[in-house]
PDB file of C-alpha atoms in Angstrom:
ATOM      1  CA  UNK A  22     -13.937 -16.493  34.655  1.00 59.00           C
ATOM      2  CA  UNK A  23     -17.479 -18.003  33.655  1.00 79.00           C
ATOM      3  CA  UNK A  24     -16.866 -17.041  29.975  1.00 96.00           C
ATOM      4  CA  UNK A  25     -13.887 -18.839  29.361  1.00 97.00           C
ATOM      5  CA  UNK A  26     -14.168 -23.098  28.545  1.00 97.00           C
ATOM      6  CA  UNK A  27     -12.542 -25.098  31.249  1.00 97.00           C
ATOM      7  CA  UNK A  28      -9.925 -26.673  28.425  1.00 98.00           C
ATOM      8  CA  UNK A  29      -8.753 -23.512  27.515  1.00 98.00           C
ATOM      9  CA  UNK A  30      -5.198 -22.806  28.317  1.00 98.00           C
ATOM     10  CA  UNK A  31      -4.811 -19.199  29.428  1.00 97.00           C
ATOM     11  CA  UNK A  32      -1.438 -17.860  29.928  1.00 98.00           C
ATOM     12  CA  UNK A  33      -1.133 -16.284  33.782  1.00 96.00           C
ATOM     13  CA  UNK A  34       0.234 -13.139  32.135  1.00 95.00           C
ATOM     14  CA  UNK A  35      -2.688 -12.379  29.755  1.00 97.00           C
ATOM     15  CA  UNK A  36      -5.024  -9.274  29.896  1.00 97.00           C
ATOM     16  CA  UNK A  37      -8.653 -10.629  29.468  1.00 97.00           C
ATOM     17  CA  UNK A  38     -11.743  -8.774  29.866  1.00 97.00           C
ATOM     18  CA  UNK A  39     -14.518 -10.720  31.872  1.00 96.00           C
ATOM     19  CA  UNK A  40     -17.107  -9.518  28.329  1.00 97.00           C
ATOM     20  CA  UNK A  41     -14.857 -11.666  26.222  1.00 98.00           C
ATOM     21  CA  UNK A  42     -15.932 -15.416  25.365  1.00 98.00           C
ATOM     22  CA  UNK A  43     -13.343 -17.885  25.243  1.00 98.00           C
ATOM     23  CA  UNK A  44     -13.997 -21.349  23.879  1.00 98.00           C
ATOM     24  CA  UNK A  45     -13.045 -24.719  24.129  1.00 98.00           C
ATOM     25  CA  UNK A  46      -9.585 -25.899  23.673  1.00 98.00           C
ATOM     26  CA  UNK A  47      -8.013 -22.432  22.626  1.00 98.00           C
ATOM     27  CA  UNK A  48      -4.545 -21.181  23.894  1.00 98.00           C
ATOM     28  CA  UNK A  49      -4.097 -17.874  24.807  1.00 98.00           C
ATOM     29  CA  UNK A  50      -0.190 -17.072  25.437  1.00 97.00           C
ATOM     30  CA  UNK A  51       2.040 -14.706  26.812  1.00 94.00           C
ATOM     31  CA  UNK A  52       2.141 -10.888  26.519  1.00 95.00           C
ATOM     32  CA  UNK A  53      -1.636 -10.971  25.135  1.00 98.00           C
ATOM     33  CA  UNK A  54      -4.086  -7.845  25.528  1.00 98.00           C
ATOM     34  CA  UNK A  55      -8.133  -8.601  24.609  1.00 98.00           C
ATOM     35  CA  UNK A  56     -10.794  -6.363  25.009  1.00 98.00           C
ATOM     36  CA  UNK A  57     -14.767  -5.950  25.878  1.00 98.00           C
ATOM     37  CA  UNK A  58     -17.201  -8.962  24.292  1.00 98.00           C
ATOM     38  CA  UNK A  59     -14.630 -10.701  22.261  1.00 98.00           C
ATOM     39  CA  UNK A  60     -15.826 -14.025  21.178  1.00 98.00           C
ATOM     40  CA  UNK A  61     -12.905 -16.263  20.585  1.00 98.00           C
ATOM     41  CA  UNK A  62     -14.225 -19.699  19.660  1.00 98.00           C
ATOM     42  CA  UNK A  63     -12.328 -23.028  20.045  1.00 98.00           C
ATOM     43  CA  UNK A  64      -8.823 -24.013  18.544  1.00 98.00           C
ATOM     44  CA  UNK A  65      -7.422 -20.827  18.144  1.00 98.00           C
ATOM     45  CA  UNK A  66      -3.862 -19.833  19.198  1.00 98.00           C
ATOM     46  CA  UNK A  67      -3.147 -15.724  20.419  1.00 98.00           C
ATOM     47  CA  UNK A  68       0.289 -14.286  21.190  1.00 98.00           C
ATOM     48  CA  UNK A  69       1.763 -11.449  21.552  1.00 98.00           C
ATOM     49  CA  UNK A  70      -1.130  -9.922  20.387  1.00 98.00           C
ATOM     50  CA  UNK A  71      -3.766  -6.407  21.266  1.00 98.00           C
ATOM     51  CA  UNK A  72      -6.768  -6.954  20.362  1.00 98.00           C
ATOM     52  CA  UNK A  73      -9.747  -4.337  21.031  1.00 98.00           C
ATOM     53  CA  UNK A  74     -13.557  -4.883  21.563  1.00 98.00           C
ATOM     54  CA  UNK A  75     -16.099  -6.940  19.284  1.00 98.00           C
ATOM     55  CA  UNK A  76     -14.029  -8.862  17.580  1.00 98.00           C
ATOM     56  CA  UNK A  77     -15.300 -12.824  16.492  1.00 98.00           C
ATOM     57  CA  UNK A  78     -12.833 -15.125  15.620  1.00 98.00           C
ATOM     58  CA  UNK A  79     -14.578 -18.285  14.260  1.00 98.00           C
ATOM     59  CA  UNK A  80     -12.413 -21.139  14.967  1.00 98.00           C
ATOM     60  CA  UNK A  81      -8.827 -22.395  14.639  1.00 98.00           C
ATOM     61  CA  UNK A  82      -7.104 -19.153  13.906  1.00 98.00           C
ATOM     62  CA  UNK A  83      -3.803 -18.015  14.682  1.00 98.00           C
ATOM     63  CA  UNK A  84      -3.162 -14.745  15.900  1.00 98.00           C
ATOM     64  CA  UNK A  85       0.163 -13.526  16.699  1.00 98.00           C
ATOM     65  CA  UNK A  86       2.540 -16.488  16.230  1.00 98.00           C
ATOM     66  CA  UNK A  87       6.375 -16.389  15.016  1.00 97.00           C
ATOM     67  CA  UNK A  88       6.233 -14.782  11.658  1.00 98.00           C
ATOM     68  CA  UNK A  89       7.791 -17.079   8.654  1.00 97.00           C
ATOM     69  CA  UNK A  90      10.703 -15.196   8.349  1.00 97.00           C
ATOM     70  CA  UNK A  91      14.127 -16.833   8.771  1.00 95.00           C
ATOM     71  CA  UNK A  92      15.840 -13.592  10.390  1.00 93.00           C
ATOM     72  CA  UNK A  93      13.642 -13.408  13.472  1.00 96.00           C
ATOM     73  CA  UNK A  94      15.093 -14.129  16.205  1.00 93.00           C
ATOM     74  CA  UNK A  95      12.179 -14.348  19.068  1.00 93.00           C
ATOM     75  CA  UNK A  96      11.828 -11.238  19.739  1.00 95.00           C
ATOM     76  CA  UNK A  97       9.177 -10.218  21.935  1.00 96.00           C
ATOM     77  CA  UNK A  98       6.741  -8.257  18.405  1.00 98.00           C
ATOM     78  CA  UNK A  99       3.329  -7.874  18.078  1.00 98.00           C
ATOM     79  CA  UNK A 100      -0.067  -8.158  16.147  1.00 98.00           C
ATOM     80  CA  UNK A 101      -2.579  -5.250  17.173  1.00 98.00           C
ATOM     81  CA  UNK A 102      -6.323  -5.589  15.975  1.00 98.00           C
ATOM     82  CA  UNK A 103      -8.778  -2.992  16.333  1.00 98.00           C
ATOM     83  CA  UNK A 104     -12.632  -3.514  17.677  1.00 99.00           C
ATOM     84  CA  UNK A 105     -15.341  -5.301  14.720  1.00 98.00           C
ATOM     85  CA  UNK A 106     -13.645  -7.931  13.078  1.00 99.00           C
ATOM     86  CA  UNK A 107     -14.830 -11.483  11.825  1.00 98.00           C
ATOM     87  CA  UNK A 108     -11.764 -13.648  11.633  1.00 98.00           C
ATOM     88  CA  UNK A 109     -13.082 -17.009  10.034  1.00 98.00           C
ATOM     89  CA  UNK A 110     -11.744 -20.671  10.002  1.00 98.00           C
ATOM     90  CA  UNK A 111      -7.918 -21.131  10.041  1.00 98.00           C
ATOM     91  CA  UNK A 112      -6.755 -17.463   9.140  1.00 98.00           C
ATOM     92  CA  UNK A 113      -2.887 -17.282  10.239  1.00 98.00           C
ATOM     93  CA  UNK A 114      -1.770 -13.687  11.143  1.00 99.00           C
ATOM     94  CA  UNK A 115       1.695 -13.347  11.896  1.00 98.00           C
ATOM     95  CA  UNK A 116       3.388 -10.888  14.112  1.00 98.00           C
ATOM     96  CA  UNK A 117       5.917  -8.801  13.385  1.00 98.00           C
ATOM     97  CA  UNK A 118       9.412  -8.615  13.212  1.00 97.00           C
ATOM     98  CA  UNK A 119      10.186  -5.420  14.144  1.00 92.00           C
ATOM     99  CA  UNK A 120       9.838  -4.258  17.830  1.00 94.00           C
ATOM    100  CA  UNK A 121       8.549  -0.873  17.113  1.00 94.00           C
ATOM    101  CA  UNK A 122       5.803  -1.256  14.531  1.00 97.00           C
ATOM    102  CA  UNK A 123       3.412  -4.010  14.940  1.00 98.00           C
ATOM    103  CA  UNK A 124       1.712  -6.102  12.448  1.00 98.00           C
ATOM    104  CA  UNK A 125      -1.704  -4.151  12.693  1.00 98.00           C
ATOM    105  CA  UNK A 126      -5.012  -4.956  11.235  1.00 98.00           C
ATOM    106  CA  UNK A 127      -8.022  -1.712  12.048  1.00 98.00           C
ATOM    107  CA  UNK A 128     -11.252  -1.754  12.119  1.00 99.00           C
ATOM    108  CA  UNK A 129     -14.894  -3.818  10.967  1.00 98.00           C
ATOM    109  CA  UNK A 130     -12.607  -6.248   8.845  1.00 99.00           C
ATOM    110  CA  UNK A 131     -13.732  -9.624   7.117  1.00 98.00           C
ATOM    111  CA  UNK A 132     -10.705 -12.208   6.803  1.00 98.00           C
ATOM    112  CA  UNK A 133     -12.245 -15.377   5.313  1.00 98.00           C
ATOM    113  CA  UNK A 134     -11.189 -18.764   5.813  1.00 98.00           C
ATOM    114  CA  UNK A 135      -7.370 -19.748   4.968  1.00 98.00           C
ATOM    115  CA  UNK A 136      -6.831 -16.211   4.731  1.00 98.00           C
ATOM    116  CA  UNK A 137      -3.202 -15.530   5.686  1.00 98.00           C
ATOM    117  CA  UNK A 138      -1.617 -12.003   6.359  1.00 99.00           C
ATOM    118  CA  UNK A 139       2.087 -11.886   7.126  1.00 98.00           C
ATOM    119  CA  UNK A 140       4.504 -10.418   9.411  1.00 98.00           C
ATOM    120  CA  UNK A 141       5.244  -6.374   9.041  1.00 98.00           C
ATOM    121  CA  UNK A 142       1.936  -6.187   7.090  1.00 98.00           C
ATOM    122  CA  UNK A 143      -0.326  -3.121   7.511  1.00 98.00           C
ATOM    123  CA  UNK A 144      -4.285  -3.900   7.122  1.00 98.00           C
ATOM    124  CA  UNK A 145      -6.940  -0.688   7.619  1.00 98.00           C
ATOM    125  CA  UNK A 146     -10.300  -0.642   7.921  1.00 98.00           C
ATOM    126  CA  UNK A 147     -13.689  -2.054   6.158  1.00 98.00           C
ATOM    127  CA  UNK A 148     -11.717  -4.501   4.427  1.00 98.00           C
ATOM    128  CA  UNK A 149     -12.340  -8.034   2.927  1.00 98.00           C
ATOM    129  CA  UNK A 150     -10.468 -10.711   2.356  1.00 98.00           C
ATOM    130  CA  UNK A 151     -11.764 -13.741   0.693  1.00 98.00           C
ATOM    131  CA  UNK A 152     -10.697 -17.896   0.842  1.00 98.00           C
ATOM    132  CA  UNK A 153      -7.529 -18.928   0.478  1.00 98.00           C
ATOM    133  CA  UNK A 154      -5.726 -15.224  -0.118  1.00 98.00           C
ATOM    134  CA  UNK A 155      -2.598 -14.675   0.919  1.00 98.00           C
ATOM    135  CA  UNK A 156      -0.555 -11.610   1.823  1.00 98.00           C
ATOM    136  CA  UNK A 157       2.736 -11.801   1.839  1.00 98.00           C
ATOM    137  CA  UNK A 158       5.077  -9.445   4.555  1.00 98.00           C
ATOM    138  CA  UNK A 159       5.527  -5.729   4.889  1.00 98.00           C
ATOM    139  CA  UNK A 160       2.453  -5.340   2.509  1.00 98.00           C
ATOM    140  CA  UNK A 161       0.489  -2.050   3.147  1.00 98.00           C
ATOM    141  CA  UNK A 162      -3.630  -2.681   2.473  1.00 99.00           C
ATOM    142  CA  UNK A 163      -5.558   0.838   2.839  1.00 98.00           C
ATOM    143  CA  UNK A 164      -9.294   1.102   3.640  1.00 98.00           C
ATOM    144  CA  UNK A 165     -12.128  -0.390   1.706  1.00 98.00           C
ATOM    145  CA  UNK A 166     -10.096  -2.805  -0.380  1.00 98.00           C
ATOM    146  CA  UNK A 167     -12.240  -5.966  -1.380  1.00 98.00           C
ATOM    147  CA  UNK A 168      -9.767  -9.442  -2.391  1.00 98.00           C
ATOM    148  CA  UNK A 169     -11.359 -11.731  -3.837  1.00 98.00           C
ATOM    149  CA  UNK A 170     -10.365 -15.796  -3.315  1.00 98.00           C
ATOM    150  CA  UNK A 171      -7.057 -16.652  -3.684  1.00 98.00           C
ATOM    151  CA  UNK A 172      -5.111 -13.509  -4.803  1.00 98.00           C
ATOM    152  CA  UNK A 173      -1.438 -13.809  -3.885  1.00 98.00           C
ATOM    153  CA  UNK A 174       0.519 -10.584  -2.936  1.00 98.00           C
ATOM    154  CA  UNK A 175       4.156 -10.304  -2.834  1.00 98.00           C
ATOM    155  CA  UNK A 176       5.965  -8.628  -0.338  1.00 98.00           C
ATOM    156  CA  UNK A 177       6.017  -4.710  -0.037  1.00 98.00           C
ATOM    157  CA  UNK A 178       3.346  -3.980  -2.103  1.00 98.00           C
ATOM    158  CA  UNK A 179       0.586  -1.914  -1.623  1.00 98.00           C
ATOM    159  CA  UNK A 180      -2.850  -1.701  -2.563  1.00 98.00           C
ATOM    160  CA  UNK A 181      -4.825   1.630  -2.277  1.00 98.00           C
ATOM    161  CA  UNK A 182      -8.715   2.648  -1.079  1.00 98.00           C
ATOM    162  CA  UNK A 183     -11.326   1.177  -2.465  1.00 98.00           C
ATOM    163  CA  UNK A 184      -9.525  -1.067  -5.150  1.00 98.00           C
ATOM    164  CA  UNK A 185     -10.667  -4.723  -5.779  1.00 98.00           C
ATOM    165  CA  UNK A 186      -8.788  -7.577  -6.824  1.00 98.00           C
ATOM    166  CA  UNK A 187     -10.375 -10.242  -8.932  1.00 98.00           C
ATOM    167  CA  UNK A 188     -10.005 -13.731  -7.910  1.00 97.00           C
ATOM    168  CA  UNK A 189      -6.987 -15.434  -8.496  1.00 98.00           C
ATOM    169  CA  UNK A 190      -4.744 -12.385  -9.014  1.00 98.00           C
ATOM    170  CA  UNK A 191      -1.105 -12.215  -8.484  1.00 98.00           C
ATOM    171  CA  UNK A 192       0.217  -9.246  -7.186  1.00 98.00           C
ATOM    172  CA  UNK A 193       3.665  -7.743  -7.778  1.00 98.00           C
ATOM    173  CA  UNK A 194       3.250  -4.029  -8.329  1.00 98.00           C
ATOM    174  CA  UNK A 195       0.942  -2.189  -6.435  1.00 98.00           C
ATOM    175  CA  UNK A 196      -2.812  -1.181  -7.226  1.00 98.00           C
ATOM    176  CA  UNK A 197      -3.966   1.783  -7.120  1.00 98.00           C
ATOM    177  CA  UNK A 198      -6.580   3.261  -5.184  1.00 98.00           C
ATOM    178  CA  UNK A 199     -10.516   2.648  -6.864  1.00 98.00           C
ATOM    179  CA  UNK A 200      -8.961   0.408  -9.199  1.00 98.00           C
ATOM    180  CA  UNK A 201      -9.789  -3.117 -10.296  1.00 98.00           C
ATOM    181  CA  UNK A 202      -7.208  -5.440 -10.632  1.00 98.00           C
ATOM    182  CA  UNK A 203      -6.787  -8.993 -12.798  1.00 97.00           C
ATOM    183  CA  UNK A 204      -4.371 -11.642 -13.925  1.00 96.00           C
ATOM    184  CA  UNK A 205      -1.553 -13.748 -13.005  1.00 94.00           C
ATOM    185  CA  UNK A 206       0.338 -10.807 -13.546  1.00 95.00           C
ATOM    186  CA  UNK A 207      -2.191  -8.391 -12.407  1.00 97.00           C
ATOM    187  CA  UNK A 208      -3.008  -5.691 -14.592  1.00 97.00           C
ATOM    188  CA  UNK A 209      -5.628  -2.612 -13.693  1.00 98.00           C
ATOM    189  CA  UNK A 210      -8.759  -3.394 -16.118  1.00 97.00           C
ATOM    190  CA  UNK A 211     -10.894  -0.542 -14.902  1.00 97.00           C
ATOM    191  CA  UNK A 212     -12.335   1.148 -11.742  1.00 98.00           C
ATOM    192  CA  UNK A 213     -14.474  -0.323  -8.669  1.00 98.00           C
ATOM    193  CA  UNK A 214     -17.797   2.112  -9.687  1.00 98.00           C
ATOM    194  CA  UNK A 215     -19.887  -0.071  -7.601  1.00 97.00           C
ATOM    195  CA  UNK A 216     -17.007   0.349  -4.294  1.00 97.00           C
ATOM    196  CA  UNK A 217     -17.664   4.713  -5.279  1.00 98.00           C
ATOM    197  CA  UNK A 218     -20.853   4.546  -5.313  1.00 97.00           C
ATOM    198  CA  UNK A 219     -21.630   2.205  -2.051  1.00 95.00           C
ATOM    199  CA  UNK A 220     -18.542   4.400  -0.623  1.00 95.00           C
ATOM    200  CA  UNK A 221     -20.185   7.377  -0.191  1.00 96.00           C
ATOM    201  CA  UNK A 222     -17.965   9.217  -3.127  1.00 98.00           C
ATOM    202  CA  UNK A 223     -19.614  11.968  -4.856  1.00 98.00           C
ATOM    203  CA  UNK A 224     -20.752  11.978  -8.900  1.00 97.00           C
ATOM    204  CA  UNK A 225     -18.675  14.415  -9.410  1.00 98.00           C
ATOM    205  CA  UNK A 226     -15.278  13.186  -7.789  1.00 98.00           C
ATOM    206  CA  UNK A 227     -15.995   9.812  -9.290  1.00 98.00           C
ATOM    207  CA  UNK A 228     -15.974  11.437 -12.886  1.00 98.00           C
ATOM    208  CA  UNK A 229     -12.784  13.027 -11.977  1.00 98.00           C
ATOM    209  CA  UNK A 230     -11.136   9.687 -11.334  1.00 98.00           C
ATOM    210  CA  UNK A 231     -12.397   8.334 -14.380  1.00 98.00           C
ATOM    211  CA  UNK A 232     -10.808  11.159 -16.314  1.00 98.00           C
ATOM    212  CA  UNK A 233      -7.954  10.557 -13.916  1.00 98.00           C
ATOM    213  CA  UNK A 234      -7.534   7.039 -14.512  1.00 98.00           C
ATOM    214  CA  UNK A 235      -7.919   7.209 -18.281  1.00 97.00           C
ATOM    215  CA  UNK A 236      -5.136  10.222 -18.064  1.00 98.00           C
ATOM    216  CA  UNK A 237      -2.903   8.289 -15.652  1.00 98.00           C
ATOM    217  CA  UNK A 238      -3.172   4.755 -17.084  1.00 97.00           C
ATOM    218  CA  UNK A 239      -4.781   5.027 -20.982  1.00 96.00           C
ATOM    219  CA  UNK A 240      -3.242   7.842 -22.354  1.00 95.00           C
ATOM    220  CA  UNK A 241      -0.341   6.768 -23.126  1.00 94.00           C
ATOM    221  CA  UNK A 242       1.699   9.848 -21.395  1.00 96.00           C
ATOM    222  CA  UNK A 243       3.846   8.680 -18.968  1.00 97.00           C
ATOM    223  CA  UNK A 244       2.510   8.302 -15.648  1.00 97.00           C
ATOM    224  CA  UNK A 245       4.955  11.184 -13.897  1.00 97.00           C
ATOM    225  CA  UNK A 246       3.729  13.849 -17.029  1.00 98.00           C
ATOM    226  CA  UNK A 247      -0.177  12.723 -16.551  1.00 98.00           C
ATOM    227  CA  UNK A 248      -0.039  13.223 -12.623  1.00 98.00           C
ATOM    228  CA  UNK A 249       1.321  16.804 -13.215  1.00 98.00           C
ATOM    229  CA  UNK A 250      -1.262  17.446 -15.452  1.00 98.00           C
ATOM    230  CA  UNK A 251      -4.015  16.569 -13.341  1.00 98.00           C
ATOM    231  CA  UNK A 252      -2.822  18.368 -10.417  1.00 97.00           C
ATOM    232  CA  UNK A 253      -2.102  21.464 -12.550  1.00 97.00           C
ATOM    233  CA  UNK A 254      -5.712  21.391 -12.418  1.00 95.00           C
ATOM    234  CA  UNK A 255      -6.437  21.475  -8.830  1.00 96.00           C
ATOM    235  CA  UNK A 256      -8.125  18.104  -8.513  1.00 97.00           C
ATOM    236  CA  UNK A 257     -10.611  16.713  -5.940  1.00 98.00           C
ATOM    237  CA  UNK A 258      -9.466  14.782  -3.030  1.00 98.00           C
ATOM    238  CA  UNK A 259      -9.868  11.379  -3.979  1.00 98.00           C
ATOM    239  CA  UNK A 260      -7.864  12.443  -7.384  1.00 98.00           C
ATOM    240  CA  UNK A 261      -5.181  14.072  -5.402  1.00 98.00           C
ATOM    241  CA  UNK A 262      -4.676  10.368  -3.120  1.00 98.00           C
ATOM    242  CA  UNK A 263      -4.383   8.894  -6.225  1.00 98.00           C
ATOM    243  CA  UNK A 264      -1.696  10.682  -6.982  1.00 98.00           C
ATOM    244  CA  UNK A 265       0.116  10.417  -3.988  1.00 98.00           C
ATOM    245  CA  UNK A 266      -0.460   6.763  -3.617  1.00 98.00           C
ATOM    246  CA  UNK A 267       1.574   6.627  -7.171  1.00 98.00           C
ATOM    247  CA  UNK A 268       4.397   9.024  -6.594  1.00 98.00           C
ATOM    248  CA  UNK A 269       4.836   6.979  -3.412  1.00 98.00           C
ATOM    249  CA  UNK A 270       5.332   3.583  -5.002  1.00 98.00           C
ATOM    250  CA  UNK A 271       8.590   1.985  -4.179  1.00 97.00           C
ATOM    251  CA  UNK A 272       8.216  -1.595  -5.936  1.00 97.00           C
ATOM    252  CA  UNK A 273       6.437   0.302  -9.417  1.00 98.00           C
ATOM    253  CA  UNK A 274       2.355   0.498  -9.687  1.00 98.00           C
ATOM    254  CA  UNK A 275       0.248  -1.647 -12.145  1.00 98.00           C
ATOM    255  CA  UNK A 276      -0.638  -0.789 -15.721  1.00 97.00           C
ATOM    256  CA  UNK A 277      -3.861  -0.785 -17.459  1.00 96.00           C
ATOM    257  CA  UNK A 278      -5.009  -3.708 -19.696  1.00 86.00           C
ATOM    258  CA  UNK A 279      -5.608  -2.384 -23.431  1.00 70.00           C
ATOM    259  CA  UNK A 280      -9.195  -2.880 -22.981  1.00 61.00           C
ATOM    260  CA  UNK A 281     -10.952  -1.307 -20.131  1.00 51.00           C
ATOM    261  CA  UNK A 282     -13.208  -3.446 -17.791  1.00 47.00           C
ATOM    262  CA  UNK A 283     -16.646  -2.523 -19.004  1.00 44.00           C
ATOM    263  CA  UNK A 284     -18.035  -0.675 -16.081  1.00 48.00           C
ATOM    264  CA  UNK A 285     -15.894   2.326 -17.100  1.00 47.00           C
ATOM    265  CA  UNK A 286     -17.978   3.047 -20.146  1.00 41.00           C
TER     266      UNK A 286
END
């Protein structure tokens, strides 16, 4: 195959599309599935991995390998990626280590360099990741979520649509959706206007979830009396996920900062 460096290493097993670019010194292992006009570039390691069409990994990535958990025991798992991603230098993606639900990452994502995502984890679409962030397993990331450079996420948490964490934010509860997010500990300190806005969201559902957030997270009421509240009052959509994304929460969700971030006023 013309498109693929002579010093690559291709495993006899893997499903390669003629489109795709391979380059030099990259490994490409067993039980590996890659798309239409792929451009993998050199160094990079893929196992056990389905990737779709248009994807670019930069260089010396690792898609696929064992995943840093001490109970796997080499079982055949997988990472699936869907088509449009940039992958940059050194990003580690781990598969998973359950047979029946892959470590998945969707659609049009940016993972920047040193950017790690662990086993189990669940990435969806439109989303970036800066330097140096890591994610640690099982960790659910919905669409539209912007991370800034090294944020650290523990395990099972989840972050909702449209939130963005500021740099350097440590993450044991889970955000939720439209939120912004700060701290060692992080704490919500208002909501991603500019994420609405460039989103598509309507004026009108974005001053619902202001009144939503300020309900759900300033009030004071506790969280379970403000959600019944709001949906007493037959809110919009993007209220209504909200909602669900908190009554959902296994590990607890975030709470608010006493002073909101200022582009809630």
């Amino acid at each position: 195959m013309s498109n693929i460096h002579p010093t690559a290493i291709i495993d006899p097993s893997a499903q390669i599309d003629p489109s795709t670019v391979i380059g030099p010194y990259t490994i490409i292992g067993k039980d590996v599935v890659i798309g239409k006009n792929n451009h993998i570039g050199p160094y990079c390691v893929i196992e056990n991995t389905t990737m779709g069409d248009d994807n670019e990994l930069i260089a010396s990535s690792f898609i696929g390998v064992k995943p840093q958990d001490l109970s796997y025991k080499d079982e055949p798992t997988r990472v699936t990626m869907g088509n449009g991603n940039k992958i940059r230098e050194c990003v580690t993606i781990h598969r998973s280590t359950k047979l029946d639900i892959p470590t998945s990452i969707g659609n049009n994502c940016l993972l920047m360099a040193n950017a790690h995502i662990a086993h189990d984890c669940h990435l969806g679409n439109n989303i970036i990741i800066a330097n140096s962030t890591g994610v640690a397993g099982h960790v659910v990331v919905e669409d539209r979520v912007v991370m800034s450079g090294m944020v650290g996420i523990h395990q099972f948490v989840r972050v909702g649509t449209m939130a963005m964490l500021s740099g350097g934010a440590m993450l044991p509860l889970d955000i939720p959706p439209y939120c912004i997010a700060q701290g060692e500990r992080a704490r919500l300190v208002g909501l991603n206007l500019v994420g609405l806005r460039r989103g598509g969201v309507s004026r009108e559902a974005i001053m619902e979830i202001k009144r939503a957030y300020k309900l759900m997270f300033r009030s004071g009421k506790r969280l379970q009396d403000a959600m019944a509240e709001l949906e007493a009052a037959h809110p919009c959509q993007e209220v209504q996920h909200m909602i669900d994304f908190c009554r959902a929460s296994n590990r607890g969700v975030a709470s608010a900062k006493l002073k909101m971030h200022e582009n809630d006023d």
